[in-house]
Amino acid sequence: MNGSNRTEPLRLTKLSVYGRMPGGERTTRLEEATLALAPGEWIYVVGTNGSGKSTLAQLLAGLVQEGAAGGYSRGFAGLQPAPYVMQQPDAQLFGSTPREELVFALEWRAAPPERIAAAAAEMLAAVGLREAADEPWSRLSGGQRQLAVVAAAAVCEAPLLVLDEATSMLDESARRRVRGIAERLHARGAAIVWVTQRLDELDPDARVIALRDAQIRFDGTGRQFLYGPDPLRPSRSGAACEQVGLRLPYLAELAYGLHRLGKLAAPLPATAEEWRRSGIGSGIGIGMTGDTSRDSERMASGNG
């Protein structure tokens, strides 16, 4: 692993990770991954279960991977591992309460002692844990424990934050809180790696990395991932989404159907605002929440 340079990208160059199955046979967890993550960049990482996305996320976070071989330079992220949030919170808790968890994180990051208490209190309020700050984990729900883990990762304001399906077990309100915190850190200059299987979370103009069979199969924008490389000629067969084994989000499926019927012109909409501008969104109930993920969930359940 190379040293740190705060202006240089984090780079993986033909990096592979090999492991062993319980029976002893060799397995490839990541195969010749090459990518550069710039300071302040936001990338989404998507793929089916077992595709290698968590292995890639852990590498980007700087977590040691046995059996790794290839080029690896931490660049702006520095030599210290970046805050990394997994799907399950309990394996990541070190303190006895949410407040202790954040204080521990700040001390580990060598925050000035005089600002630790205030920083912890502010972040606990941001994730909705002000009243539960001093409760033991046994009295908190799984969602509350996950919010505490996210708060501890975010409070340090590190140059890189990696969230590995961190919102998958949260309700909609908690997901919005976590997303808002990540967006605020990004606005302050942090790079964000957002691993997800919720494709309606993708920003159409942000970068998406998609994996299948331990290989990076796509590196482009969210719009290209859903609609193909040319936005004026949407192509379901040419888009990477289904090629990597994922299902199209409801609204992308709907856009393809309307386009095929001649009722929706390219470029196809990928956000609530684009649906409203298309003149069709209001007619099918899109835009009532301003959140395409909630709109698509509501329509798919028949409540649109």
CSV table of C-alpha atoms in Angstrom, one decimal:
chain,number,residue,atom,x,y,z
A,1,MET,CA,0.0,0.0,0.0
A,2,ASN,CA,1.4,3.4,-1.0
A,3,GLY,CA,1.4,6.5,1.2
A,4,SER,CA,-1.0,9.4,1.3
A,5,ASN,CA,-1.4,12.5,-0.9
A,6,ARG,CA,-4.4,14.6,-0.1
A,7,THR,CA,-4.9,15.7,-3.8
A,8,GLU,CA,-4.3,12.3,-5.5
A,9,PRO,CA,-7.1,9.8,-6.3
A,10,LEU,CA,-7.4,6.5,-4.5
A,11,ARG,CA,-6.4,4.0,-7.1
A,12,LEU,CA,-6.8,0.3,-7.6
A,13,THR,CA,-4.9,-1.2,-10.5
A,14,LYS,CA,-5.6,-4.8,-11.6
A,15,LEU,CA,-6.3,-5.7,-8.0
A,16,SER,CA,-7.6,-9.2,-7.3
A,17,VAL,CA,-8.6,-10.8,-4.0
A,18,TYR,CA,-8.5,-14.5,-3.6
A,19,GLY,CA,-10.0,-16.6,-0.8
A,20,ARG,CA,-10.8,-20.1,0.2
A,21,MET,CA,-14.2,-21.8,0.5
A,22,PRO,CA,-15.0,-23.9,3.6
A,23,GLY,CA,-13.9,-27.0,1.8
A,24,GLY,CA,-10.6,-25.5,0.9
A,25,GLU,CA,-11.1,-24.8,-2.8
A,26,ARG,CA,-9.9,-21.4,-4.0
A,27,THR,CA,-12.4,-18.7,-4.9
A,28,THR,CA,-12.0,-15.2,-6.5
A,29,ARG,CA,-13.7,-12.5,-4.5
A,30,LEU,CA,-12.5,-9.7,-6.8
A,31,GLU,CA,-10.8,-10.0,-10.2
A,32,GLU,CA,-8.4,-7.4,-11.7
A,33,ALA,CA,-10.4,-4.4,-10.5
A,34,THR,CA,-9.1,-1.1,-11.8
A,35,LEU,CA,-10.6,2.3,-10.8
A,36,ALA,CA,-9.7,5.7,-9.5
A,37,LEU,CA,-11.8,7.5,-6.8
A,38,ALA,CA,-11.2,11.3,-6.8
A,39,PRO,CA,-11.3,13.5,-3.7
A,40,GLY,CA,-14.8,14.6,-3.1
A,41,GLU,CA,-16.4,12.2,-5.6
A,42,TRP,CA,-19.6,10.3,-5.0
A,43,ILE,CA,-19.8,6.8,-6.5
A,44,TYR,CA,-22.5,4.1,-6.2
A,45,VAL,CA,-21.5,0.5,-6.2
A,46,VAL,CA,-24.1,-2.0,-7.2
A,47,GLY,CA,-24.4,-5.7,-8.0
A,48,THR,CA,-26.1,-8.9,-6.9
A,49,ASN,CA,-25.2,-10.8,-3.8
A,50,GLY,CA,-21.8,-12.4,-4.2
A,51,SER,CA,-20.8,-10.1,-7.0
A,52,GLY,CA,-17.8,-8.6,-5.2
A,53,LYS,CA,-19.3,-5.3,-4.2
A,54,SER,CA,-18.6,-5.6,-0.5
A,55,THR,CA,-15.0,-6.7,-1.2
A,56,LEU,CA,-14.5,-3.7,-3.4
A,57,ALA,CA,-16.1,-1.4,-0.7
A,58,GLN,CA,-13.8,-2.8,2.0
A,59,LEU,CA,-10.7,-2.2,-0.2
A,60,LEU,CA,-11.8,1.4,-0.9
A,61,ALA,CA,-12.2,1.8,2.9
A,62,GLY,CA,-8.7,0.6,3.5
A,63,LEU,CA,-9.6,-2.6,5.3
A,64,VAL,CA,-7.0,-5.3,5.1
A,65,GLN,CA,-7.9,-8.1,2.6
A,66,GLU,CA,-6.0,-11.3,2.8
A,67,GLY,CA,-5.1,-12.8,-0.6
A,68,ALA,CA,-5.1,-9.3,-2.3
A,69,ALA,CA,-2.7,-8.8,-5.2
A,70,GLY,CA,-2.3,-5.8,-7.5
A,71,GLY,CA,-1.7,-2.1,-7.4
A,72,TYR,CA,-3.2,-0.1,-4.5
A,73,SER,CA,-2.6,3.6,-3.6
A,74,ARG,CA,-4.7,5.3,-0.9
A,75,GLY,CA,-4.1,8.8,-2.3
A,76,PHE,CA,-6.3,11.4,-0.6
A,77,ALA,CA,-7.9,8.9,1.7
A,78,GLY,CA,-4.7,8.5,3.7
A,79,LEU,CA,-3.2,5.5,5.4
A,80,GLN,CA,-5.8,5.3,8.2
A,81,PRO,CA,-8.9,3.2,7.3
A,82,ALA,CA,-11.9,5.2,6.3
A,83,PRO,CA,-15.1,4.9,8.3
A,84,TYR,CA,-17.0,1.9,7.0
A,85,VAL,CA,-20.7,1.1,7.7
A,86,MET,CA,-22.0,-2.4,7.1
A,87,GLN,CA,-25.6,-3.6,6.8
A,88,GLN,CA,-25.6,-5.2,10.3
A,89,PRO,CA,-24.7,-2.9,13.1
A,90,ASP,CA,-23.9,-5.2,16.1
A,91,ALA,CA,-20.5,-6.2,14.8
A,92,GLN,CA,-19.5,-2.6,14.6
A,93,LEU,CA,-20.4,-1.4,18.1
A,94,PHE,CA,-17.7,-0.7,20.6
A,95,GLY,CA,-19.2,1.6,23.2
A,96,SER,CA,-22.1,0.8,25.6
A,97,THR,CA,-24.4,3.6,24.4
A,98,PRO,CA,-24.8,5.7,21.3
A,99,ARG,CA,-23.0,8.6,23.0
A,100,GLU,CA,-20.0,6.4,24.1
A,101,GLU,CA,-19.9,5.1,20.5
A,102,LEU,CA,-19.4,8.6,19.0
A,103,VAL,CA,-16.9,9.7,21.7
A,104,PHE,CA,-14.9,6.5,21.0
A,105,ALA,CA,-14.9,7.3,17.3
A,106,LEU,CA,-13.8,10.9,17.8
A,107,GLU,CA,-11.0,9.9,20.2
A,108,TRP,CA,-9.8,7.3,17.7
A,109,ARG,CA,-9.7,10.0,15.0
A,110,ALA,CA,-7.7,12.2,17.5
A,111,ALA,CA,-10.4,14.9,17.5
A,112,PRO,CA,-9.6,17.9,19.8
A,113,PRO,CA,-10.8,16.9,23.3
A,114,GLU,CA,-12.7,20.2,23.8
A,115,ARG,CA,-15.0,19.6,20.8
A,116,ILE,CA,-15.8,15.9,21.4
A,117,ALA,CA,-18.9,16.3,23.6
A,118,ALA,CA,-20.5,19.0,21.4
A,119,ALA,CA,-19.7,17.1,18.1
A,120,ALA,CA,-21.2,13.9,19.5
A,121,ALA,CA,-24.3,15.6,20.7
A,122,GLU,CA,-24.8,17.4,17.4
A,123,MET,CA,-24.5,14.2,15.3
A,124,LEU,CA,-26.8,12.2,17.7
A,125,ALA,CA,-29.4,14.9,17.2
A,126,ALA,CA,-28.9,14.7,13.4
A,127,VAL,CA,-29.7,11.0,13.3
A,128,GLY,CA,-32.6,11.3,15.7
A,129,LEU,CA,-31.0,9.7,18.7
A,130,ARG,CA,-30.9,12.7,21.1
A,131,GLU,CA,-33.3,11.1,23.5
A,132,ALA,CA,-31.6,7.7,23.3
A,133,ALA,CA,-28.1,8.9,23.5
A,134,ASP,CA,-27.4,7.2,26.9
A,135,GLU,CA,-29.5,4.1,26.5
A,136,PRO,CA,-27.8,0.7,26.4
A,137,TRP,CA,-28.0,-1.2,23.1
A,138,SER,CA,-30.4,-3.7,24.6
A,139,ARG,CA,-33.0,-1.0,24.8
A,140,LEU,CA,-32.6,0.2,21.2
A,141,SER,CA,-34.0,-1.3,18.0
A,142,GLY,CA,-31.8,-2.6,15.3
A,143,GLY,CA,-32.6,0.5,13.3
A,144,GLN,CA,-31.5,2.8,16.1
A,145,ARG,CA,-28.3,0.8,16.6
A,146,GLN,CA,-27.6,1.2,12.8
A,147,LEU,CA,-28.2,4.9,13.1
A,148,ALA,CA,-25.6,5.1,15.9
A,149,VAL,CA,-23.1,3.3,13.7
A,150,VAL,CA,-23.7,5.7,10.9
A,151,ALA,CA,-23.4,8.7,13.3
A,152,ALA,CA,-20.1,7.4,14.6
A,153,ALA,CA,-18.8,7.0,11.0
A,154,ALA,CA,-19.9,10.4,10.0
A,155,VAL,CA,-19.0,12.5,13.1
A,156,CYS,CA,-15.3,12.3,12.3
A,157,GLU,CA,-15.7,14.0,9.0
A,158,ALA,CA,-13.0,11.9,7.3
A,159,PRO,CA,-12.1,12.5,3.7
A,160,LEU,CA,-13.9,9.3,2.7
A,161,LEU,CA,-17.0,7.5,4.0
A,162,VAL,CA,-18.0,4.1,2.8
A,163,LEU,CA,-21.6,2.9,3.4
A,164,ASP,CA,-22.2,-0.7,2.4
A,165,GLU,CA,-25.9,-1.2,2.2
A,166,ALA,CA,-26.1,0.8,5.4
A,167,THR,CA,-29.8,1.8,4.9
A,168,SER,CA,-31.2,-1.5,3.7
A,169,MET,CA,-32.7,-2.4,7.1
A,170,LEU,CA,-34.0,1.1,7.9
A,171,ASP,CA,-37.4,2.6,7.4
A,172,GLU,CA,-37.9,5.4,4.9
A,173,SER,CA,-37.5,8.2,7.5
A,174,ALA,CA,-34.2,6.8,8.8
A,175,ARG,CA,-33.0,6.2,5.2
A,176,ARG,CA,-33.6,9.9,4.5
A,177,ARG,CA,-31.7,10.9,7.6
A,178,VAL,CA,-28.7,8.8,6.6
A,179,ARG,CA,-28.8,10.1,3.0
A,180,GLY,CA,-29.0,13.6,4.2
A,181,ILE,CA,-25.9,13.2,6.4
A,182,ALA,CA,-24.0,11.7,3.5
A,183,GLU,CA,-25.0,14.6,1.3
A,184,ARG,CA,-23.9,17.1,3.8
A,185,LEU,CA,-20.5,15.5,4.2
A,186,HIS,CA,-20.1,15.3,0.5
A,187,ALA,CA,-21.0,19.0,0.2
A,188,ARG,CA,-18.1,19.7,2.6
A,189,GLY,CA,-15.7,17.8,0.4
A,190,ALA,CA,-15.8,14.2,1.5
A,191,ALA,CA,-15.8,11.4,-1.0
A,192,ILE,CA,-18.8,9.0,-0.6
A,193,VAL,CA,-18.9,5.3,-1.6
A,194,TRP,CA,-22.6,4.3,-1.5
A,195,VAL,CA,-23.2,0.5,-1.9
A,196,THR,CA,-26.8,-0.4,-2.6
A,197,GLN,CA,-29.2,-2.8,-4.3
A,198,ARG,CA,-31.9,-0.1,-4.2
A,199,LEU,CA,-31.5,1.1,-7.8
A,200,ASP,CA,-34.1,3.9,-7.3
A,201,GLU,CA,-31.4,5.5,-5.0
A,202,LEU,CA,-29.1,6.1,-7.9
A,203,ASP,CA,-28.4,9.7,-9.0
A,204,PRO,CA,-28.7,9.6,-12.8
A,205,ASP,CA,-25.7,11.9,-13.3
A,206,ALA,CA,-23.5,10.4,-10.7
A,207,ARG,CA,-20.9,7.6,-11.2
A,208,VAL,CA,-22.0,4.0,-10.9
A,209,ILE,CA,-19.7,1.0,-10.6
A,210,ALA,CA,-21.5,-2.3,-11.3
A,211,LEU,CA,-20.0,-5.7,-10.6
A,212,ARG,CA,-20.8,-9.3,-11.6
A,213,ASP,CA,-18.9,-12.5,-11.0
A,214,ALA,CA,-16.2,-10.5,-9.0
A,215,GLN,CA,-15.5,-8.2,-12.0
A,216,ILE,CA,-16.3,-4.6,-12.6
A,217,ARG,CA,-18.6,-4.8,-15.6
A,218,PHE,CA,-19.7,-1.1,-15.8
A,219,ASP,CA,-18.3,2.3,-14.9
A,220,GLY,CA,-20.5,5.2,-16.0
A,221,THR,CA,-23.4,7.3,-15.0
A,222,GLY,CA,-26.6,6.2,-13.4
A,223,ARG,CA,-28.5,7.2,-16.5
A,224,GLN,CA,-26.3,5.1,-18.8
A,225,PHE,CA,-26.6,2.2,-16.4
A,226,LEU,CA,-30.4,2.2,-16.7
A,227,TYR,CA,-30.9,3.4,-20.3
A,228,GLY,CA,-27.7,2.6,-22.3
A,229,PRO,CA,-24.7,4.6,-23.4
A,230,ASP,CA,-26.7,7.1,-25.7
A,231,PRO,CA,-29.4,8.9,-23.8
A,232,LEU,CA,-31.1,9.8,-27.1
A,233,ARG,CA,-31.3,6.2,-28.1
A,234,PRO,CA,-32.4,4.3,-25.0
A,235,SER,CA,-31.6,0.6,-25.3
A,236,ARG,CA,-32.7,-2.0,-22.7
A,237,SER,CA,-30.4,-4.6,-24.3
A,238,GLY,CA,-27.5,-2.2,-24.3
A,239,ALA,CA,-27.9,-1.0,-20.7
A,240,ALA,CA,-25.8,-2.6,-18.0
A,241,CYS,CA,-28.5,-3.0,-15.4
A,242,GLU,CA,-29.9,-6.3,-16.4
A,243,GLN,CA,-26.6,-7.5,-17.9
A,244,VAL,CA,-25.2,-7.6,-14.4
A,245,GLY,CA,-28.2,-9.5,-13.1
A,246,LEU,CA,-30.2,-6.7,-11.5
A,247,ARG,CA,-33.9,-5.8,-12.1
A,248,LEU,CA,-34.8,-2.4,-13.5
A,249,PRO,CA,-36.4,0.0,-11.0
A,250,TYR,CA,-40.2,0.3,-11.5
A,251,LEU,CA,-40.0,3.8,-13.0
A,252,ALA,CA,-37.2,2.8,-15.5
A,253,GLU,CA,-39.4,-0.2,-16.6
A,254,LEU,CA,-42.3,2.2,-17.0
A,255,ALA,CA,-40.2,4.6,-19.0
A,256,TYR,CA,-39.1,1.9,-21.4
A,257,GLY,CA,-42.8,0.8,-21.8
A,258,LEU,CA,-44.1,4.3,-22.5
A,259,HIS,CA,-41.2,4.9,-24.9
A,260,ARG,CA,-41.9,1.7,-26.8
A,261,LEU,CA,-45.6,2.9,-27.2
A,262,GLY,CA,-44.5,6.2,-28.5
A,263,LYS,CA,-45.8,8.1,-25.5
A,264,LEU,CA,-42.5,9.2,-24.0
A,265,ALA,CA,-39.6,10.7,-25.9
A,266,ALA,CA,-35.9,10.3,-25.2
A,267,PRO,CA,-34.0,11.1,-23.1
A,268,LEU,CA,-36.1,9.0,-20.7
A,269,PRO,CA,-36.7,10.5,-17.3
A,270,ALA,CA,-34.7,9.3,-14.3
A,271,THR,CA,-35.8,11.8,-11.5
A,272,ALA,CA,-39.1,13.1,-10.2
A,273,GLU,CA,-38.4,16.5,-11.8
A,274,GLU,CA,-37.7,14.9,-15.2
A,275,TRP,CA,-40.9,12.9,-15.0
A,276,ARG,CA,-42.9,16.1,-14.2
A,277,ARG,CA,-41.3,17.9,-17.1
A,278,SER,CA,-42.2,15.0,-19.4
A,279,GLY,CA,-45.9,15.9,-18.9
A,280,ILE,CA,-46.7,12.3,-17.9
A,281,GLY,CA,-45.5,12.1,-14.3
A,282,SER,CA,-48.5,13.9,-12.8
A,283,GLY,CA,-50.9,11.7,-14.7
A,284,ILE,CA,-49.5,8.5,-13.1
A,285,GLY,CA,-48.9,9.9,-9.7
A,286,ILE,CA,-45.2,10.6,-9.8
A,287,GLY,CA,-43.9,13.7,-8.0
A,288,MET,CA,-46.4,13.7,-5.1
A,289,THR,CA,-43.5,13.0,-2.7
A,290,GLY,CA,-40.6,14.4,-4.7
A,291,ASP,CA,-38.9,11.1,-4.0
A,292,THR,CA,-38.9,8.6,-6.9
A,293,SER,CA,-38.1,5.7,-4.7
A,294,ARG,CA,-41.2,6.3,-2.5
A,295,ASP,CA,-43.3,7.0,-5.6
A,296,SER,CA,-42.2,3.8,-7.3
A,297,GLU,CA,-42.8,1.8,-4.1
A,298,ARG,CA,-46.3,3.2,-3.7
A,299,MET,CA,-47.3,2.6,-7.3
A,300,ALA,CA,-45.8,-1.0,-7.3
A,301,SER,CA,-47.9,-1.8,-4.2
A,302,GLY,CA,-51.1,-0.5,-5.9
A,303,ASN,CA,-51.4,2.6,-3.7
A,304,GLY,CA,-50.6,5.1,-6.4
